[in-house]
PDB file of N, CA and C in Angstrom:
ATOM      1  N   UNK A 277     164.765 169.030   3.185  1.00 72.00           N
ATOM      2  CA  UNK A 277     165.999 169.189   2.444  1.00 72.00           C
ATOM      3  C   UNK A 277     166.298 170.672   2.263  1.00 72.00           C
ATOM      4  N   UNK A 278     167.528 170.926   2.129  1.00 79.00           N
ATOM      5  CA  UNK A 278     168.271 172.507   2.003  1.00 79.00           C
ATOM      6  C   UNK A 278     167.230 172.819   0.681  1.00 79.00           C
ATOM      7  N   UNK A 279     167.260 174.290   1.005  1.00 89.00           N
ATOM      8  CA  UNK A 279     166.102 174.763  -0.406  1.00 89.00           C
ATOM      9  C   UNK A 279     166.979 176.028  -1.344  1.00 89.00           C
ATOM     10  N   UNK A 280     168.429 176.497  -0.199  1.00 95.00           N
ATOM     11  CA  UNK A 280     169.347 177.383  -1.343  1.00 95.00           C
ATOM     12  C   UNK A 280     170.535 176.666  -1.715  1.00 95.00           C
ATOM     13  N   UNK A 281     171.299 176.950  -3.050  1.00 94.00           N
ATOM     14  CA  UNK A 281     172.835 176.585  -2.539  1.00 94.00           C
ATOM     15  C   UNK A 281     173.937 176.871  -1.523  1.00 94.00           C
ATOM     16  N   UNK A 282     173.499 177.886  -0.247  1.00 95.00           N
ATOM     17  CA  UNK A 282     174.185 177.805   0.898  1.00 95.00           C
ATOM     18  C   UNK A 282     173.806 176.680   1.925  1.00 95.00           C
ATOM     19  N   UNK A 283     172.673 176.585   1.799  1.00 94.00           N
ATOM     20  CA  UNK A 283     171.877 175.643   2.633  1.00 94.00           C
ATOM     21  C   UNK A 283     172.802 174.189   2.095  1.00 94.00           C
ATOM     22  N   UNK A 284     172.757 173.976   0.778  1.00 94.00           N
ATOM     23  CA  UNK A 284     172.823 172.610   0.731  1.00 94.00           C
ATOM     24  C   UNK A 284     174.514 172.244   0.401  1.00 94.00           C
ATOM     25  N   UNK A 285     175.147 173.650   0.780  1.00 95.00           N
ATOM     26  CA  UNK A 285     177.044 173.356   0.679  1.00 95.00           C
ATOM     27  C   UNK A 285     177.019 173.173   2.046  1.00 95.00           C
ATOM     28  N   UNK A 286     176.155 173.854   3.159  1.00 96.00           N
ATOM     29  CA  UNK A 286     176.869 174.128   4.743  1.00 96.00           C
ATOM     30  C   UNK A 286     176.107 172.340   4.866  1.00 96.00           C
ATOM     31  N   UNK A 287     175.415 171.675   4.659  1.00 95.00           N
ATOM     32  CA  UNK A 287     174.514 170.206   4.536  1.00 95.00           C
ATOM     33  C   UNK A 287     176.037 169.821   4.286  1.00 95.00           C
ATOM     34  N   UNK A 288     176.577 169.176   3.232  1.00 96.00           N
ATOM     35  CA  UNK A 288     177.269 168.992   3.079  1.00 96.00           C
ATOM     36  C   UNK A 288     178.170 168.577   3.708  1.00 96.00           C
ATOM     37  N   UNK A 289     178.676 170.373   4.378  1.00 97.00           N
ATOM     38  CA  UNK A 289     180.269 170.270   4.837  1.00 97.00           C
ATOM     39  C   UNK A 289     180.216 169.493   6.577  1.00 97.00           C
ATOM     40  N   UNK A 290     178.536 169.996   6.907  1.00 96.00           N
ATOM     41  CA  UNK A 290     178.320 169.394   8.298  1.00 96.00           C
ATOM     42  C   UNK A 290     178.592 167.758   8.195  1.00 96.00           C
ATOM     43  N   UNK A 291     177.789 167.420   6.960  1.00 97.00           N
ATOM     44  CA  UNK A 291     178.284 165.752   7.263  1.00 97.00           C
ATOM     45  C   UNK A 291     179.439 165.371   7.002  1.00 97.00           C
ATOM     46  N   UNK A 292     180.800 165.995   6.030  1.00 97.00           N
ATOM     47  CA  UNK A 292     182.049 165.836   6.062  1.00 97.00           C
ATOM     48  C   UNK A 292     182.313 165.712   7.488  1.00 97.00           C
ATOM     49  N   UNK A 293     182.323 166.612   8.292  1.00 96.00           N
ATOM     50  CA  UNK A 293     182.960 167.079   9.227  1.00 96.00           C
ATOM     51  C   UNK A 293     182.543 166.435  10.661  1.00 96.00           C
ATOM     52  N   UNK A 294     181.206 165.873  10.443  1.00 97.00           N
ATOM     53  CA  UNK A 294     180.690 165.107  11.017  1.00 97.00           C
ATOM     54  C   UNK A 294     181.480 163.585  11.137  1.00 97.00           C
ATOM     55  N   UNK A 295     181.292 162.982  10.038  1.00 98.00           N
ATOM     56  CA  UNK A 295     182.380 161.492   9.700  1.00 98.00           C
ATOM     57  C   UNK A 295     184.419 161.807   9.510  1.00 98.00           C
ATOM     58  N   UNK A 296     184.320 162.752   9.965  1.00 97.00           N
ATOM     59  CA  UNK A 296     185.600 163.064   9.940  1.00 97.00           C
ATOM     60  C   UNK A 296     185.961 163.116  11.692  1.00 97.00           C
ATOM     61  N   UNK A 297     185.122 163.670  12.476  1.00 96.00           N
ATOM     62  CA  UNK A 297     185.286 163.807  13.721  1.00 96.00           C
ATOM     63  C   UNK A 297     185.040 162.701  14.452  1.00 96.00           C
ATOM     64  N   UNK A 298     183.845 161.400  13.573  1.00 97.00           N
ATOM     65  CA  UNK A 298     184.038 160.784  14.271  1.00 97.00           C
ATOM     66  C   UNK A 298     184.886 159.477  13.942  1.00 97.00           C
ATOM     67  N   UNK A 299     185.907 159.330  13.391  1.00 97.00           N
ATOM     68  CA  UNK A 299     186.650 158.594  13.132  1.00 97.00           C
ATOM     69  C   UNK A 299     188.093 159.481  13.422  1.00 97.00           C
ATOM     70  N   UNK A 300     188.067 160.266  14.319  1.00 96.00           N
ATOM     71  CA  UNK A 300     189.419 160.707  14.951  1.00 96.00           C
ATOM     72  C   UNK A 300     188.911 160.404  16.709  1.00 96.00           C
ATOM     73  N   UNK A 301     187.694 160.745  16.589  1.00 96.00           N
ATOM     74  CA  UNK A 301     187.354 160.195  18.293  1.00 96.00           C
ATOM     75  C   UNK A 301     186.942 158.599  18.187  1.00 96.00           C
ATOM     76  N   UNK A 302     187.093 157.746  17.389  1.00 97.00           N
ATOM     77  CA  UNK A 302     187.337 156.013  17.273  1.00 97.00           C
ATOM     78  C   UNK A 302     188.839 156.079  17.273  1.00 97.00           C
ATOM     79  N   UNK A 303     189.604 156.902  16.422  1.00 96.00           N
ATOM     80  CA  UNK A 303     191.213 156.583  16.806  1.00 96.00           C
ATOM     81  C   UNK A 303     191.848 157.102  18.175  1.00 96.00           C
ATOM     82  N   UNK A 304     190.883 158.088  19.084  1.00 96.00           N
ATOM     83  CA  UNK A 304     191.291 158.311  20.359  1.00 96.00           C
ATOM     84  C   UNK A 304     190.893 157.695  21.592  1.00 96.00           C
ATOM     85  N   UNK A 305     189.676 157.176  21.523  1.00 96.00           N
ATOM     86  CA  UNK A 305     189.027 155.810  21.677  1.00 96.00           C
ATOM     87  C   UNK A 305     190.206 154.628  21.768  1.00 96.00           C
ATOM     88  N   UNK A 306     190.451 154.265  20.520  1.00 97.00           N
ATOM     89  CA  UNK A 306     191.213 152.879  20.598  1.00 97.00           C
ATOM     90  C   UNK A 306     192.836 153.167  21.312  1.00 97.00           C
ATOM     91  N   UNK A 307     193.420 153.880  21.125  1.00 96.00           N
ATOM     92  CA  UNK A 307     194.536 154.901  21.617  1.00 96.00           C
ATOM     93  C   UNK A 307     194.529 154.720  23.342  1.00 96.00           C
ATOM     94  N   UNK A 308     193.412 154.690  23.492  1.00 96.00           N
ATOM     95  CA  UNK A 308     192.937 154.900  25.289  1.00 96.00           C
ATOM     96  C   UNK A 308     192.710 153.264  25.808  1.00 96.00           C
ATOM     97  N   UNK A 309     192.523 152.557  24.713  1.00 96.00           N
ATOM     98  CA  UNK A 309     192.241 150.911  25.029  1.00 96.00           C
ATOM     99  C   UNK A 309     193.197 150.699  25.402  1.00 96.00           C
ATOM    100  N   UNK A 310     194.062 151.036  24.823  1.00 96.00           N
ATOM    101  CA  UNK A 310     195.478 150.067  24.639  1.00 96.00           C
ATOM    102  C   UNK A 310     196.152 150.505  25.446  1.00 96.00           C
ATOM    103  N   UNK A 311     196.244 151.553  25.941  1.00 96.00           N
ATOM    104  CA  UNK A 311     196.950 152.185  27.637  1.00 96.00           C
ATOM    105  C   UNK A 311     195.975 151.079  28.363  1.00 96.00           C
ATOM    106  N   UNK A 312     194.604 151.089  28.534  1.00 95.00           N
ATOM    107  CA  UNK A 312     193.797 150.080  29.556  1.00 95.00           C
ATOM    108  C   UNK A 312     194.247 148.788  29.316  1.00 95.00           C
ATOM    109  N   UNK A 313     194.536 148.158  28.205  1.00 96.00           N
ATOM    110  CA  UNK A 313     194.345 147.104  28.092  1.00 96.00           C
ATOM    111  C   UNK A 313     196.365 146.175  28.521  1.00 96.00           C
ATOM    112  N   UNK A 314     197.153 147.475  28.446  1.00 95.00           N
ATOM    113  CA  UNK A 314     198.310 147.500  29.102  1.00 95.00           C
ATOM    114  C   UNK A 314     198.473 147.517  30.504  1.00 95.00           C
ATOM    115  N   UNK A 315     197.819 147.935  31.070  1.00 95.00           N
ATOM    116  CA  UNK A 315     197.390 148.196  32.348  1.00 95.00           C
ATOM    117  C   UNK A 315     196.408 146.947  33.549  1.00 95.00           C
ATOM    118  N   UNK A 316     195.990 146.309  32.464  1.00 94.00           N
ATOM    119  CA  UNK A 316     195.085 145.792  32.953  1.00 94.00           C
ATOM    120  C   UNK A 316     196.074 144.337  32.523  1.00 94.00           C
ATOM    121  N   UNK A 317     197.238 144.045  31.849  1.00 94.00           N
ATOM    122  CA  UNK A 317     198.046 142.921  31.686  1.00 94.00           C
ATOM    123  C   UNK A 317     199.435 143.178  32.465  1.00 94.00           C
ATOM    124  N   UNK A 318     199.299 144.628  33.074  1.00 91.00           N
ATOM    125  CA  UNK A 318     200.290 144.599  34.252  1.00 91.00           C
ATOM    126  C   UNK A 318     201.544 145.239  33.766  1.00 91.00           C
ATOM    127  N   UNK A 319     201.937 145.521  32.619  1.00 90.00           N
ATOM    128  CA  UNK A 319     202.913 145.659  31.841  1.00 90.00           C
ATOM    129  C   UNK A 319     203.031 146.892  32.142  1.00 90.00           C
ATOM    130  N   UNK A 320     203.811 147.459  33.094  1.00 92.00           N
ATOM    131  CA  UNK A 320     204.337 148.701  33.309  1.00 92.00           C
ATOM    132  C   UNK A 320     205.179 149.616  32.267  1.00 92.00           C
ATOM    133  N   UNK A 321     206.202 148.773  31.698  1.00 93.00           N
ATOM    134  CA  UNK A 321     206.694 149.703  30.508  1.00 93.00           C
ATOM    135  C   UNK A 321     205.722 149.959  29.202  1.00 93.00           C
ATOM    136  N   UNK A 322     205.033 148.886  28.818  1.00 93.00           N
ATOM    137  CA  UNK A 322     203.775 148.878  27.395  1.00 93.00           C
ATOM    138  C   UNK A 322     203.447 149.994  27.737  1.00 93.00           C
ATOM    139  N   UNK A 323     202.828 149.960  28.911  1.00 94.00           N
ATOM    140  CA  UNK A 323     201.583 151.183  29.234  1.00 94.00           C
ATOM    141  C   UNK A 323     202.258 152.749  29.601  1.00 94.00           C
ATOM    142  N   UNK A 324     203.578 152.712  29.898  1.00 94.00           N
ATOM    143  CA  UNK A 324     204.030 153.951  29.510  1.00 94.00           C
ATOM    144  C   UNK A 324     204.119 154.348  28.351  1.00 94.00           C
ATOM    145  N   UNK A 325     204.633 153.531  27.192  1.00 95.00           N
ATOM    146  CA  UNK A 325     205.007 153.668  26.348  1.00 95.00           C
ATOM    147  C   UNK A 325     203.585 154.120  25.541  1.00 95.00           C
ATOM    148  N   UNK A 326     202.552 153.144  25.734  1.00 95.00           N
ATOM    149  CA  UNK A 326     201.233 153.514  24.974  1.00 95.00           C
ATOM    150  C   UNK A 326     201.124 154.733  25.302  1.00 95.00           C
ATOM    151  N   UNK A 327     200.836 154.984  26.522  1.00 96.00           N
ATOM    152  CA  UNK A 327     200.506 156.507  27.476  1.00 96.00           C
ATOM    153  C   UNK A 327     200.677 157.605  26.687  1.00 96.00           C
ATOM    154  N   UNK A 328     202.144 157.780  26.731  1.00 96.00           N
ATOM    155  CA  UNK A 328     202.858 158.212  25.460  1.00 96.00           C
ATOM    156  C   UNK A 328     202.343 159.186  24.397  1.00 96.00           C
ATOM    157  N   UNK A 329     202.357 157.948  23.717  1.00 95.00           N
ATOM    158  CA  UNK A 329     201.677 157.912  22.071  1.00 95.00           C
ATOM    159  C   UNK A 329     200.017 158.403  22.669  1.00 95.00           C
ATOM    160  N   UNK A 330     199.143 157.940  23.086  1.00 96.00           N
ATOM    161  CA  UNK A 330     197.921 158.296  23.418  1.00 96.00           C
ATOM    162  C   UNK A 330     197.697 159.795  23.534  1.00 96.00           C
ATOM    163  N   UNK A 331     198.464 159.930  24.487  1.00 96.00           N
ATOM    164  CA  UNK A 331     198.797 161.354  24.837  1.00 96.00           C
ATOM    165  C   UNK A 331     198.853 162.661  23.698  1.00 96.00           C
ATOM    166  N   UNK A 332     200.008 162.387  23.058  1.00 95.00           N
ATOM    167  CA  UNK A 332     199.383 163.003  21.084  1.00 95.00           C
ATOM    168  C   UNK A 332     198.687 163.322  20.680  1.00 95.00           C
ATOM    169  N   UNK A 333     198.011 161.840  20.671  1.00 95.00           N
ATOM    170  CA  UNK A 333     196.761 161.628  20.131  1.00 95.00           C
ATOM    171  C   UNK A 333     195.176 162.466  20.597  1.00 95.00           C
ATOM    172  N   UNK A 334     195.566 162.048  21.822  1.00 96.00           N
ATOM    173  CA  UNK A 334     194.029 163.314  23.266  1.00 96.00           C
ATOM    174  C   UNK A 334     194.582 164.668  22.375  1.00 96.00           C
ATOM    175  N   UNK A 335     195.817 165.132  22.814  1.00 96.00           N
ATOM    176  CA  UNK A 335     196.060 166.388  22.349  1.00 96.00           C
ATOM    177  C   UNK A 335     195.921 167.346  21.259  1.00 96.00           C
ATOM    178  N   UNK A 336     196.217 166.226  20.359  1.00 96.00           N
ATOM    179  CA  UNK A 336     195.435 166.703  18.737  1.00 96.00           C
ATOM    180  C   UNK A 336     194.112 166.639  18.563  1.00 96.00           C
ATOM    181  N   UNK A 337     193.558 165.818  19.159  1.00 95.00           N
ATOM    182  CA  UNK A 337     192.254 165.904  19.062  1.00 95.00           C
ATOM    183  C   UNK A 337     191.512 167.152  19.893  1.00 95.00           C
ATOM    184  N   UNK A 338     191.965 167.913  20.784  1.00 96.00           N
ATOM    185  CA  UNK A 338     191.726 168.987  21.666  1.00 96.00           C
ATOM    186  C   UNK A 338     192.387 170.181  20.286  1.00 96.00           C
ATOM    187  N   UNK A 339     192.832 170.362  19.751  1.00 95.00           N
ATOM    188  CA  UNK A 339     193.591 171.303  19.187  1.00 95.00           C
ATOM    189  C   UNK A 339     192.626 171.364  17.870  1.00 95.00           C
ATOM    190  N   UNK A 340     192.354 170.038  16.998  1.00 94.00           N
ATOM    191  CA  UNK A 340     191.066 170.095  16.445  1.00 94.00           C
ATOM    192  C   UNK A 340     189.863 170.123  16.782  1.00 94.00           C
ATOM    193  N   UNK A 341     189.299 171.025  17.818  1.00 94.00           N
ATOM    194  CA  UNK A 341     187.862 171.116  18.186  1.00 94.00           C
ATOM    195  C   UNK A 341     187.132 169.723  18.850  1.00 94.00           C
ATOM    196  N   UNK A 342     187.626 168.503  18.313  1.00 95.00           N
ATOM    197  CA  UNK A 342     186.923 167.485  18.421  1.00 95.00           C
ATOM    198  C   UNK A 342     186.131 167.643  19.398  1.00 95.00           C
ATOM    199  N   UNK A 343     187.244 166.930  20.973  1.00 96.00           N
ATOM    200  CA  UNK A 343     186.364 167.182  22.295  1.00 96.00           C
ATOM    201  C   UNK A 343     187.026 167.856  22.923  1.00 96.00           C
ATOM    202  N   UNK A 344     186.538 168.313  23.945  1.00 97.00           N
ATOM    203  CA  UNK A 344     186.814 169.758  25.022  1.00 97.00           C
ATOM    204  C   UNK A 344     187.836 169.350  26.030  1.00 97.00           C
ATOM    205  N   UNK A 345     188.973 170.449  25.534  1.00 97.00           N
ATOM    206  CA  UNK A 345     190.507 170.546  26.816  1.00 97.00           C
ATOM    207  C   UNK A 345     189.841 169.808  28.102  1.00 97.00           C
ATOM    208  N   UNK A 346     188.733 169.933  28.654  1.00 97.00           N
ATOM    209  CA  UNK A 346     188.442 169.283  29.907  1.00 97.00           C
ATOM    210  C   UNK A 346     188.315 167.377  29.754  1.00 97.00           C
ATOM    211  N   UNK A 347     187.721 167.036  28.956  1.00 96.00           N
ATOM    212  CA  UNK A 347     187.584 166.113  28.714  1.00 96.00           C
ATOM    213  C   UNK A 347     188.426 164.996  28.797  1.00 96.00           C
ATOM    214  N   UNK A 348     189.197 165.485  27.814  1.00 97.00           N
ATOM    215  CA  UNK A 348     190.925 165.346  27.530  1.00 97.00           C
ATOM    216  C   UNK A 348     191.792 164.917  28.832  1.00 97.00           C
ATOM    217  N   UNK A 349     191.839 166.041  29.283  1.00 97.00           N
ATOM    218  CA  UNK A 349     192.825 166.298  30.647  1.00 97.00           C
ATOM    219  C   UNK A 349     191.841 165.347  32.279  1.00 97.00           C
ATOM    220  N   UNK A 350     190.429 165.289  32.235  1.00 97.00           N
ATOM    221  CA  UNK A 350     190.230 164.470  32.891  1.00 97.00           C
ATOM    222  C   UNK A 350     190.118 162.427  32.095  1.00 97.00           C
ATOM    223  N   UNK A 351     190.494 162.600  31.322  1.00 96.00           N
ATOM    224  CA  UNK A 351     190.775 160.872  30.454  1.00 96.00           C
ATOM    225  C   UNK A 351     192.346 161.098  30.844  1.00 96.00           C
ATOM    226  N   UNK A 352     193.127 161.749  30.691  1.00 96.00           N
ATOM    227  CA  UNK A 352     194.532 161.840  31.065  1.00 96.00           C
ATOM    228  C   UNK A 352     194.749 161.424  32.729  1.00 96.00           C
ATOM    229  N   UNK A 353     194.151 161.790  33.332  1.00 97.00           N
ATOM    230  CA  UNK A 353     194.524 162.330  34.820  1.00 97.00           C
ATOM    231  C   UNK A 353     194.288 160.483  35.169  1.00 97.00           C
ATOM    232  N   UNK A 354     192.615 160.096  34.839  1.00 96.00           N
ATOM    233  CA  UNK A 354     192.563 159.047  34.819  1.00 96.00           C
ATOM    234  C   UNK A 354     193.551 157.774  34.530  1.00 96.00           C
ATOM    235  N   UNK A 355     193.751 157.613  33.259  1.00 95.00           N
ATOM    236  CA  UNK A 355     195.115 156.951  32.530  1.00 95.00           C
ATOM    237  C   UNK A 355     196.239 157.466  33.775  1.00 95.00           C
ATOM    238  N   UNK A 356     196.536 158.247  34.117  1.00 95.00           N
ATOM    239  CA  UNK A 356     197.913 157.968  34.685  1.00 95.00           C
ATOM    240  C   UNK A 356     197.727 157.785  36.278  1.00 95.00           C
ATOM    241  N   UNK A 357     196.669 157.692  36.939  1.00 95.00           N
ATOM    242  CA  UNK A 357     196.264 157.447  38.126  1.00 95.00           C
ATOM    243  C   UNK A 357     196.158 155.751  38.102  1.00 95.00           C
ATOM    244  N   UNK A 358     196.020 154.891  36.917  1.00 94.00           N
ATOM    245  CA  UNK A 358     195.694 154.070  36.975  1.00 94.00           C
ATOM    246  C   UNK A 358     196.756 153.057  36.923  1.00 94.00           C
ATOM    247  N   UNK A 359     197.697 153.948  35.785  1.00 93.00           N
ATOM    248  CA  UNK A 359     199.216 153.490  35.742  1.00 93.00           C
ATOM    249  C   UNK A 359     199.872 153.428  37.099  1.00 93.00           C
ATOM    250  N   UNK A 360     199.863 154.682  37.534  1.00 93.00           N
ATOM    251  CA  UNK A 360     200.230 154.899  39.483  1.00 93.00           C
ATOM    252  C   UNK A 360     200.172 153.670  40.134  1.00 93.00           C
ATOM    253  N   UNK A 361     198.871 153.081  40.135  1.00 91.00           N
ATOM    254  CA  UNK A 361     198.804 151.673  40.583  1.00 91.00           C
ATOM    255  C   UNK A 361     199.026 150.547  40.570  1.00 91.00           C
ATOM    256  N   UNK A 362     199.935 150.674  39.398  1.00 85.00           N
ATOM    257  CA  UNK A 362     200.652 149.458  39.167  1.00 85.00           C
ATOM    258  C   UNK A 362     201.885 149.311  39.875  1.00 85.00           C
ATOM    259  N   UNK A 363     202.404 150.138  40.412  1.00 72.00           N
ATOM    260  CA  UNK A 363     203.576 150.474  41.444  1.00 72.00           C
ATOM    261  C   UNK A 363     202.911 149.876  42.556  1.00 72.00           C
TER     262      UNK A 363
END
């Protein structure tokens, strides 16, 4: 256990920030289902439309540290390569 009061505020703020990050990468997560799960019922307009909104969502999460511009932009590239194929 932390043995100063810096030790046991930075304890703390790590596990805030910890359950905070990961319940924005479960809402970017589910965000990414629902483009797949549009995709995978054929629905060409849904899955633009999800795309969309998803899209936001990757982006804010890149802008808050969450996960890394690369990450992001290869889950993107994916998602719309997949959409492609529904044509």
């Amino acid at each position: 256990m932390a043995n100063t009061a810096q030790a046991r505020k930075r304890a703390k703020q790590s596990e805030t920030r910890r359950q905070r990050n990961s319940a924005l990468k479960s809402e970017m997560r589910t965000a990414m289902k629902k483009v797949r799960a549009a995709i995978q019922a054929g629905d060409k307009t849904a899955a633009q439309a999800q795309f969309q909104e998803s899209q936001g969502v990757m982006d804010a999460m890149v802008g808050k540290g969450v996960v890394h511009a690369n990450t992001i932009s290869r889950s993107k590239s994916r998602l719309s390569a997949a959409m492609k194929s529904l044509a």
